Amino acid sequence: MLKPKIEKALNKQIELEASSSQFYLAMASWAETQGMNGTAAFLYKHSDEERMHMLKLIKFINERGGTAVIPPLTKPPAEFESIKEIFESLLEHELNVTDSINNVVDVCLSEKDYTTHNFMQWYVSEQLEEEALARNIIDKLNMIGNDKGGLYLFDRDLENLAAQPINMA
């Protein structure tokens, strides 16, 4: 049985993962309307991945005797200045997610819930990858600058990246 503090922290994380999925979905839609189909494919996939993170939490809470709370959808922004702004926003958002996951881990330790702590280690590792990927993409965009040929190749590279399967092990 989950302790109330743990259940509350996990449900807050569900809300953040759902929000992340919506945020990345809005980014994908915007990129697609800008002719950046590779970037859109990458972001659509990222949106799906965030939803799967949410589902993993929902199932964990319910399996441990808690009650997962499905959050309402919050409207994400519909307009973005540029592809670079999208990925800077994505990194900032991922840093917030990391802080939230670290908070859940902290609550697990203070409540001596080592089962949930162990479960959350997957999310800790996932966040390292998410942040590194976002920083790498921003570095590439900084190298490209305003070069349209470079942006074309960047978009194509993201399309190839999006074609790789999602690892949810």
mmCIF file with all atom_site columns, N, CA, C and O in Angstrom, residues 92-129:
data_model
loop_
_atom_site.group_PDB
_atom_site.id
_atom_site.type_symbol
_atom_site.label_atom_id
_atom_site.label_alt_id
_atom_site.label_comp_id
_atom_site.label_asym_id
_atom_site.label_entity_id
_atom_site.label_seq_id
_atom_site.pdbx_PDB_ins_code
_atom_site.Cartn_x
_atom_site.Cartn_y
_atom_site.Cartn_z
_atom_site.occupancy
_atom_site.B_iso_or_equiv
_atom_site.pdbx_formal_charge
_atom_site.auth_seq_id
_atom_site.auth_comp_id
_atom_site.auth_asym_id
_atom_site.auth_atom_id
_atom_site.pdbx_PDB_model_num
ATOM 1   N N  . GLU A 1 92  ? 14.283 23.556 -20.834 1.00 0.00 ? 92  GLU A N  1
ATOM 2   C CA . GLU A 1 92  ? 13.812 24.168 -19.588 1.00 0.00 ? 92  GLU A CA 1
ATOM 3   C C  . GLU A 1 92  ? 12.728 23.300 -18.946 1.00 0.00 ? 92  GLU A C  1
ATOM 4   O O  . GLU A 1 92  ? 12.724 23.082 -17.731 1.00 0.00 ? 92  GLU A O  1
ATOM 5   N N  . HIS A 1 93  ? 11.832 22.791 -19.772 1.00 0.00 ? 93  HIS A N  1
ATOM 6   C CA . HIS A 1 93  ? 10.770 21.934 -19.265 1.00 0.00 ? 93  HIS A CA 1
ATOM 7   C C  . HIS A 1 93  ? 11.348 20.640 -18.681 1.00 0.00 ? 93  HIS A C  1
ATOM 8   O O  . HIS A 1 93  ? 10.934 20.192 -17.608 1.00 0.00 ? 93  HIS A O  1
ATOM 9   N N  . GLU A 1 94  ? 12.315 20.043 -19.378 1.00 0.00 ? 94  GLU A N  1
ATOM 10  C CA . GLU A 1 94  ? 12.928 18.807 -18.888 1.00 0.00 ? 94  GLU A CA 1
ATOM 11  C C  . GLU A 1 94  ? 13.663 19.034 -17.563 1.00 0.00 ? 94  GLU A C  1
ATOM 12  O O  . GLU A 1 94  ? 13.670 18.164 -16.693 1.00 0.00 ? 94  GLU A O  1
ATOM 13  N N  . LEU A 1 95  ? 14.262 20.205 -17.400 1.00 0.00 ? 95  LEU A N  1
ATOM 14  C CA . LEU A 1 95  ? 14.919 20.523 -16.127 1.00 0.00 ? 95  LEU A CA 1
ATOM 15  C C  . LEU A 1 95  ? 13.890 20.590 -14.996 1.00 0.00 ? 95  LEU A C  1
ATOM 16  O O  . LEU A 1 95  ? 14.161 20.127 -13.875 1.00 0.00 ? 95  LEU A O  1
ATOM 17  N N  . ASN A 1 96  ? 12.703 21.117 -15.291 1.00 0.00 ? 96  ASN A N  1
ATOM 18  C CA . ASN A 1 96  ? 11.622 21.131 -14.303 1.00 0.00 ? 96  ASN A CA 1
ATOM 19  C C  . ASN A 1 96  ? 11.151 19.713 -13.968 1.00 0.00 ? 96  ASN A C  1
ATOM 20  O O  . ASN A 1 96  ? 10.872 19.402 -12.808 1.00 0.00 ? 96  ASN A O  1
ATOM 21  N N  . VAL A 1 97  ? 11.075 18.868 -14.986 1.00 0.00 ? 97  VAL A N  1
ATOM 22  C CA . VAL A 1 97  ? 10.679 17.479 -14.776 1.00 0.00 ? 97  VAL A CA 1
ATOM 23  C C  . VAL A 1 97  ? 11.721 16.782 -13.887 1.00 0.00 ? 97  VAL A C  1
ATOM 24  O O  . VAL A 1 97  ? 11.369 16.049 -12.964 1.00 0.00 ? 97  VAL A O  1
ATOM 25  N N  . THR A 1 98  ? 12.998 17.048 -14.155 1.00 0.00 ? 98  THR A N  1
ATOM 26  C CA . THR A 1 98  ? 14.058 16.465 -13.342 1.00 0.00 ? 98  THR A CA 1
ATOM 27  C C  . THR A 1 98  ? 13.910 16.885 -11.882 1.00 0.00 ? 98  THR A C  1
ATOM 28  O O  . THR A 1 98  ? 14.008 16.045 -10.976 1.00 0.00 ? 98  THR A O  1
ATOM 29  N N  . ASP A 1 99  ? 13.652 18.158 -11.649 1.00 0.00 ? 99  ASP A N  1
ATOM 30  C CA . ASP A 1 99  ? 13.444 18.640 -10.272 1.00 0.00 ? 99  ASP A CA 1
ATOM 31  C C  . ASP A 1 99  ? 12.277 17.912 -9.611  1.00 0.00 ? 99  ASP A C  1
ATOM 32  O O  . ASP A 1 99  ? 12.357 17.522 -8.443  1.00 0.00 ? 99  ASP A O  1
ATOM 33  N N  . SER A 1 100 ? 11.209 17.725 -10.355 1.00 0.00 ? 100 SER A N  1
ATOM 34  C CA . SER A 1 100 ? 10.035 17.049 -9.809  1.00 0.00 ? 100 SER A CA 1
ATOM 35  C C  . SER A 1 100 ? 10.338 15.585 -9.488  1.00 0.00 ? 100 SER A C  1
ATOM 36  O O  . SER A 1 100 ? 9.933  15.077 -8.437  1.00 0.00 ? 100 SER A O  1
ATOM 37  N N  . ILE A 1 101 ? 11.039 14.911 -10.376 1.00 0.00 ? 101 ILE A N  1
ATOM 38  C CA . ILE A 1 101 ? 11.413 13.513 -10.136 1.00 0.00 ? 101 ILE A CA 1
ATOM 39  C C  . ILE A 1 101 ? 12.320 13.417 -8.919  1.00 0.00 ? 101 ILE A C  1
ATOM 40  O O  . ILE A 1 101 ? 12.147 12.534 -8.066  1.00 0.00 ? 101 ILE A O  1
ATOM 41  N N  . ASN A 1 102 ? 13.260 14.333 -8.811  1.00 0.00 ? 102 ASN A N  1
ATOM 42  C CA . ASN A 1 102 ? 14.139 14.342 -7.637  1.00 0.00 ? 102 ASN A CA 1
ATOM 43  C C  . ASN A 1 102 ? 13.335 14.555 -6.356  1.00 0.00 ? 102 ASN A C  1
ATOM 44  O O  . ASN A 1 102 ? 13.651 13.968 -5.316  1.00 0.00 ? 102 ASN A O  1
ATOM 45  N N  . ASN A 1 103 ? 12.286 15.353 -6.438  1.00 0.00 ? 103 ASN A N  1
ATOM 46  C CA . ASN A 1 103 ? 11.419 15.557 -5.278  1.00 0.00 ? 103 ASN A CA 1
ATOM 47  C C  . ASN A 1 103 ? 10.711 14.257 -4.903  1.00 0.00 ? 103 ASN A C  1
ATOM 48  O O  . ASN A 1 103 ? 10.613 13.919 -3.721  1.00 0.00 ? 103 ASN A O  1
ATOM 49  N N  . VAL A 1 104 ? 10.208 13.535 -5.907  1.00 0.00 ? 104 VAL A N  1
ATOM 50  C CA . VAL A 1 104 ? 9.542  12.252 -5.629  1.00 0.00 ? 104 VAL A CA 1
ATOM 51  C C  . VAL A 1 104 ? 10.528 11.299 -4.956  1.00 0.00 ? 104 VAL A C  1
ATOM 52  O O  . VAL A 1 104 ? 10.191 10.636 -3.969  1.00 0.00 ? 104 VAL A O  1
ATOM 53  N N  . VAL A 1 105 ? 11.755 11.243 -5.474  1.00 0.00 ? 105 VAL A N  1
ATOM 54  C CA . VAL A 1 105 ? 12.778 10.374 -4.893  1.00 0.00 ? 105 VAL A CA 1
ATOM 55  C C  . VAL A 1 105 ? 13.056 10.781 -3.446  1.00 0.00 ? 105 VAL A C  1
ATOM 56  O O  . VAL A 1 105 ? 13.163 9.927  -2.560  1.00 0.00 ? 105 VAL A O  1
ATOM 57  N N  . ASP A 1 106 ? 13.124 12.077 -3.207  1.00 0.00 ? 106 ASP A N  1
ATOM 58  C CA . ASP A 1 106 ? 13.357 12.571 -1.855  1.00 0.00 ? 106 ASP A CA 1
ATOM 59  C C  . ASP A 1 106 ? 12.226 12.154 -0.902  1.00 0.00 ? 106 ASP A C  1
ATOM 60  O O  . ASP A 1 106 ? 12.477 11.719 0.225   1.00 0.00 ? 106 ASP A O  1
ATOM 61  N N  . VAL A 1 107 ? 10.989 12.260 -1.367  1.00 0.00 ? 107 VAL A N  1
ATOM 62  C CA . VAL A 1 107 ? 9.844  11.842 -0.555  1.00 0.00 ? 107 VAL A CA 1
ATOM 63  C C  . VAL A 1 107 ? 9.924  10.339 -0.286  1.00 0.00 ? 107 VAL A C  1
ATOM 64  O O  . VAL A 1 107 ? 9.672  9.887  0.839   1.00 0.00 ? 107 VAL A O  1
ATOM 65  N N  . CYS A 1 108 ? 10.298 9.565  -1.304  1.00 0.00 ? 108 CYS A N  1
ATOM 66  C CA . CYS A 1 108 ? 10.439 8.115  -1.128  1.00 0.00 ? 108 CYS A CA 1
ATOM 67  C C  . CYS A 1 108 ? 11.448 7.791  -0.021  1.00 0.00 ? 108 CYS A C  1
ATOM 68  O O  . CYS A 1 108 ? 11.196 6.929  0.829   1.00 0.00 ? 108 CYS A O  1
ATOM 69  N N  . LEU A 1 109 ? 12.569 8.479  -0.047  1.00 0.00 ? 109 LEU A N  1
ATOM 70  C CA . LEU A 1 109 ? 13.593 8.231  0.962   1.00 0.00 ? 109 LEU A CA 1
ATOM 71  C C  . LEU A 1 109 ? 13.134 8.665  2.352   1.00 0.00 ? 109 LEU A C  1
ATOM 72  O O  . LEU A 1 109 ? 13.343 7.945  3.333   1.00 0.00 ? 109 LEU A O  1
ATOM 73  N N  . SER A 1 110 ? 12.487 9.827  2.432   1.00 0.00 ? 110 SER A N  1
ATOM 74  C CA . SER A 1 110 ? 12.037 10.301 3.746   1.00 0.00 ? 110 SER A CA 1
ATOM 75  C C  . SER A 1 110 ? 10.929 9.406  4.313   1.00 0.00 ? 110 SER A C  1
ATOM 76  O O  . SER A 1 110 ? 10.810 9.264  5.527   1.00 0.00 ? 110 SER A O  1
ATOM 77  N N  . GLU A 1 111 ? 10.143 8.785  3.445   1.00 0.00 ? 111 GLU A N  1
ATOM 78  C CA . GLU A 1 111 ? 9.068  7.889  3.879   1.00 0.00 ? 111 GLU A CA 1
ATOM 79  C C  . GLU A 1 111 ? 9.523  6.430  3.959   1.00 0.00 ? 111 GLU A C  1
ATOM 80  O O  . GLU A 1 111 ? 8.730  5.549  4.260   1.00 0.00 ? 111 GLU A O  1
ATOM 81  N N  . LYS A 1 112 ? 10.797 6.195  3.632   1.00 0.00 ? 112 LYS A N  1
ATOM 82  C CA . LYS A 1 112 ? 11.385 4.840  3.633   1.00 0.00 ? 112 LYS A CA 1
ATOM 83  C C  . LYS A 1 112 ? 10.600 3.869  2.742   1.00 0.00 ? 112 LYS A C  1
ATOM 84  O O  . LYS A 1 112 ? 10.383 2.714  3.083   1.00 0.00 ? 112 LYS A O  1
ATOM 85  N N  . ASP A 1 113 ? 10.198 4.371  1.575   1.00 0.00 ? 113 ASP A N  1
ATOM 86  C CA . ASP A 1 113 ? 9.503  3.554  0.580   1.00 0.00 ? 113 ASP A CA 1
ATOM 87  C C  . ASP A 1 113 ? 10.526 3.194  -0.496  1.00 0.00 ? 113 ASP A C  1
ATOM 88  O O  . ASP A 1 113 ? 10.654 3.871  -1.519  1.00 0.00 ? 113 ASP A O  1
ATOM 89  N N  . TYR A 1 114 ? 11.249 2.121  -0.250  1.00 0.00 ? 114 TYR A N  1
ATOM 90  C CA . TYR A 1 114 ? 12.348 1.741  -1.134  1.00 0.00 ? 114 TYR A CA 1
ATOM 91  C C  . TYR A 1 114 ? 11.865 1.091  -2.425  1.00 0.00 ? 114 TYR A C  1
ATOM 92  O O  . TYR A 1 114 ? 12.570 1.128  -3.432  1.00 0.00 ? 114 TYR A O  1
ATOM 93  N N  . THR A 1 115 ? 10.672 0.543  -2.397  1.00 0.00 ? 115 THR A N  1
ATOM 94  C CA . THR A 1 115 ? 10.109 -0.031 -3.628  1.00 0.00 ? 115 THR A CA 1
ATOM 95  C C  . THR A 1 115 ? 9.846  1.079  -4.644  1.00 0.00 ? 115 THR A C  1
ATOM 96  O O  . THR A 1 115 ? 10.229 0.978  -5.813  1.00 0.00 ? 115 THR A O  1
ATOM 97  N N  . THR A 1 116 ? 9.201  2.148  -4.196  1.00 0.00 ? 116 THR A N  1
ATOM 98  C CA . THR A 1 116 ? 8.925  3.269  -5.094  1.00 0.00 ? 116 THR A CA 1
ATOM 99  C C  . THR A 1 116 ? 10.226 3.967  -5.469  1.00 0.00 ? 116 THR A C  1
ATOM 100 O O  . THR A 1 116 ? 10.400 4.384  -6.623  1.00 0.00 ? 116 THR A O  1
ATOM 101 N N  . HIS A 1 117 ? 11.143 4.068  -4.517  1.00 0.00 ? 117 HIS A N  1
ATOM 102 C CA . HIS A 1 117 ? 12.455 4.650  -4.807  1.00 0.00 ? 117 HIS A CA 1
ATOM 103 C C  . HIS A 1 117 ? 13.124 3.881  -5.948  1.00 0.00 ? 117 HIS A C  1
ATOM 104 O O  . HIS A 1 117 ? 13.645 4.478  -6.896  1.00 0.00 ? 117 HIS A O  1
ATOM 105 N N  . ASN A 1 118 ? 13.091 2.568  -5.867  1.00 0.00 ? 118 ASN A N  1
ATOM 106 C CA . ASN A 1 118 ? 13.685 1.730  -6.910  1.00 0.00 ? 118 ASN A CA 1
ATOM 107 C C  . ASN A 1 118 ? 12.980 1.959  -8.250  1.00 0.00 ? 118 ASN A C  1
ATOM 108 O O  . ASN A 1 118 ? 13.637 2.107  -9.288  1.00 0.00 ? 118 ASN A O  1
ATOM 109 N N  . PHE A 1 119 ? 11.663 2.016  -8.235  1.00 0.00 ? 119 PHE A N  1
ATOM 110 C CA . PHE A 1 119 ? 10.881 2.284  -9.445  1.00 0.00 ? 119 PHE A CA 1
ATOM 111 C C  . PHE A 1 119 ? 11.268 3.623  -10.069 1.00 0.00 ? 119 PHE A C  1
ATOM 112 O O  . PHE A 1 119 ? 11.411 3.746  -11.286 1.00 0.00 ? 119 PHE A O  1
ATOM 113 N N  . MET A 1 120 ? 11.457 4.624  -9.249  1.00 0.00 ? 120 MET A N  1
ATOM 114 C CA . MET A 1 120 ? 11.762 5.976  -9.734  1.00 0.00 ? 120 MET A CA 1
ATOM 115 C C  . MET A 1 120 ? 13.157 6.097  -10.341 1.00 0.00 ? 120 MET A C  1
ATOM 116 O O  . MET A 1 120 ? 13.432 7.057  -11.062 1.00 0.00 ? 120 MET A O  1
ATOM 117 N N  . GLN A 1 121 ? 14.034 5.147  -10.076 1.00 0.00 ? 121 GLN A N  1
ATOM 118 C CA . GLN A 1 121 ? 15.386 5.226  -10.634 1.00 0.00 ? 121 GLN A CA 1
ATOM 119 C C  . GLN A 1 121 ? 15.369 5.171  -12.154 1.00 0.00 ? 121 GLN A C  1
ATOM 120 O O  . GLN A 1 121 ? 16.233 5.753  -12.810 1.00 0.00 ? 121 GLN A O  1
ATOM 121 N N  . TRP A 1 122 ? 14.381 4.508  -12.734 1.00 0.00 ? 122 TRP A N  1
ATOM 122 C CA . TRP A 1 122 ? 14.246 4.509  -14.195 1.00 0.00 ? 122 TRP A CA 1
ATOM 123 C C  . TRP A 1 122 ? 14.025 5.936  -14.686 1.00 0.00 ? 122 TRP A C  1
ATOM 124 O O  . TRP A 1 122 ? 14.624 6.369  -15.675 1.00 0.00 ? 122 TRP A O  1
ATOM 125 N N  . TYR A 1 123 ? 13.179 6.686  -13.985 1.00 0.00 ? 123 TYR A N  1
ATOM 126 C CA . TYR A 1 123 ? 12.899 8.070  -14.363 1.00 0.00 ? 123 TYR A CA 1
ATOM 127 C C  . TYR A 1 123 ? 14.133 8.957  -14.184 1.00 0.00 ? 123 TYR A C  1
ATOM 128 O O  . TYR A 1 123 ? 14.383 9.846  -14.992 1.00 0.00 ? 123 TYR A O  1
ATOM 129 N N  . VAL A 1 124 ? 14.893 8.714  -13.138 1.00 0.00 ? 124 VAL A N  1
ATOM 130 C CA . VAL A 1 124 ? 16.133 9.479  -12.913 1.00 0.00 ? 124 VAL A CA 1
ATOM 131 C C  . VAL A 1 124 ? 17.064 9.283  -14.104 1.00 0.00 ? 124 VAL A C  1
ATOM 132 O O  . VAL A 1 124 ? 17.587 10.257 -14.664 1.00 0.00 ? 124 VAL A O  1
ATOM 133 N N  . SER A 1 125 ? 17.261 8.044  -14.519 1.00 0.00 ? 125 SER A N  1
ATOM 134 C CA . SER A 1 125 ? 18.133 7.754  -15.671 1.00 0.00 ? 125 SER A CA 1
ATOM 135 C C  . SER A 1 125 ? 17.579 8.342  -16.953 1.00 0.00 ? 125 SER A C  1
ATOM 136 O O  . SER A 1 125 ? 18.323 8.884  -17.782 1.00 0.00 ? 125 SER A O  1
ATOM 137 N N  . GLU A 1 126 ? 16.284 8.229  -17.128 1.00 0.00 ? 126 GLU A N  1
ATOM 138 C CA . GLU A 1 126 ? 15.631 8.765  -18.330 1.00 0.00 ? 126 GLU A CA 1
ATOM 139 C C  . GLU A 1 126 ? 15.852 10.269 -18.438 1.00 0.00 ? 126 GLU A C  1
ATOM 140 O O  . GLU A 1 126 ? 16.096 10.792 -19.518 1.00 0.00 ? 126 GLU A O  1
ATOM 141 N N  . GLN A 1 127 ? 15.782 10.963 -17.313 1.00 0.00 ? 127 GLN A N  1
ATOM 142 C CA . GLN A 1 127 ? 15.970 12.416 -17.335 1.00 0.00 ? 127 GLN A CA 1
ATOM 143 C C  . GLN A 1 127 ? 17.388 12.804 -17.735 1.00 0.00 ? 127 GLN A C  1
ATOM 144 O O  . GLN A 1 127 ? 17.588 13.808 -18.419 1.00 0.00 ? 127 GLN A O  1
ATOM 145 N N  . LEU A 1 128 ? 18.373 12.032 -17.330 1.00 0.00 ? 128 LEU A N  1
ATOM 146 C CA . LEU A 1 128 ? 19.749 12.299 -17.769 1.00 0.00 ? 128 LEU A CA 1
ATOM 147 C C  . LEU A 1 128 ? 19.818 12.271 -19.288 1.00 0.00 ? 128 LEU A C  1
ATOM 148 O O  . LEU A 1 128 ? 20.428 13.145 -19.915 1.00 0.00 ? 128 LEU A O  1
ATOM 149 N N  . GLU A 1 129 ? 19.183 11.269 -19.885 1.00 0.00 ? 129 GLU A N  1
ATOM 150 C CA . GLU A 1 129 ? 19.164 11.145 -21.347 1.00 0.00 ? 129 GLU A CA 1
ATOM 151 C C  . GLU A 1 129 ? 18.397 12.294 -21.998 1.00 0.00 ? 129 GLU A C  1
ATOM 152 O O  . GLU A 1 129 ? 18.835 12.834 -23.018 1.00 0.00 ? 129 GLU A O  1
#
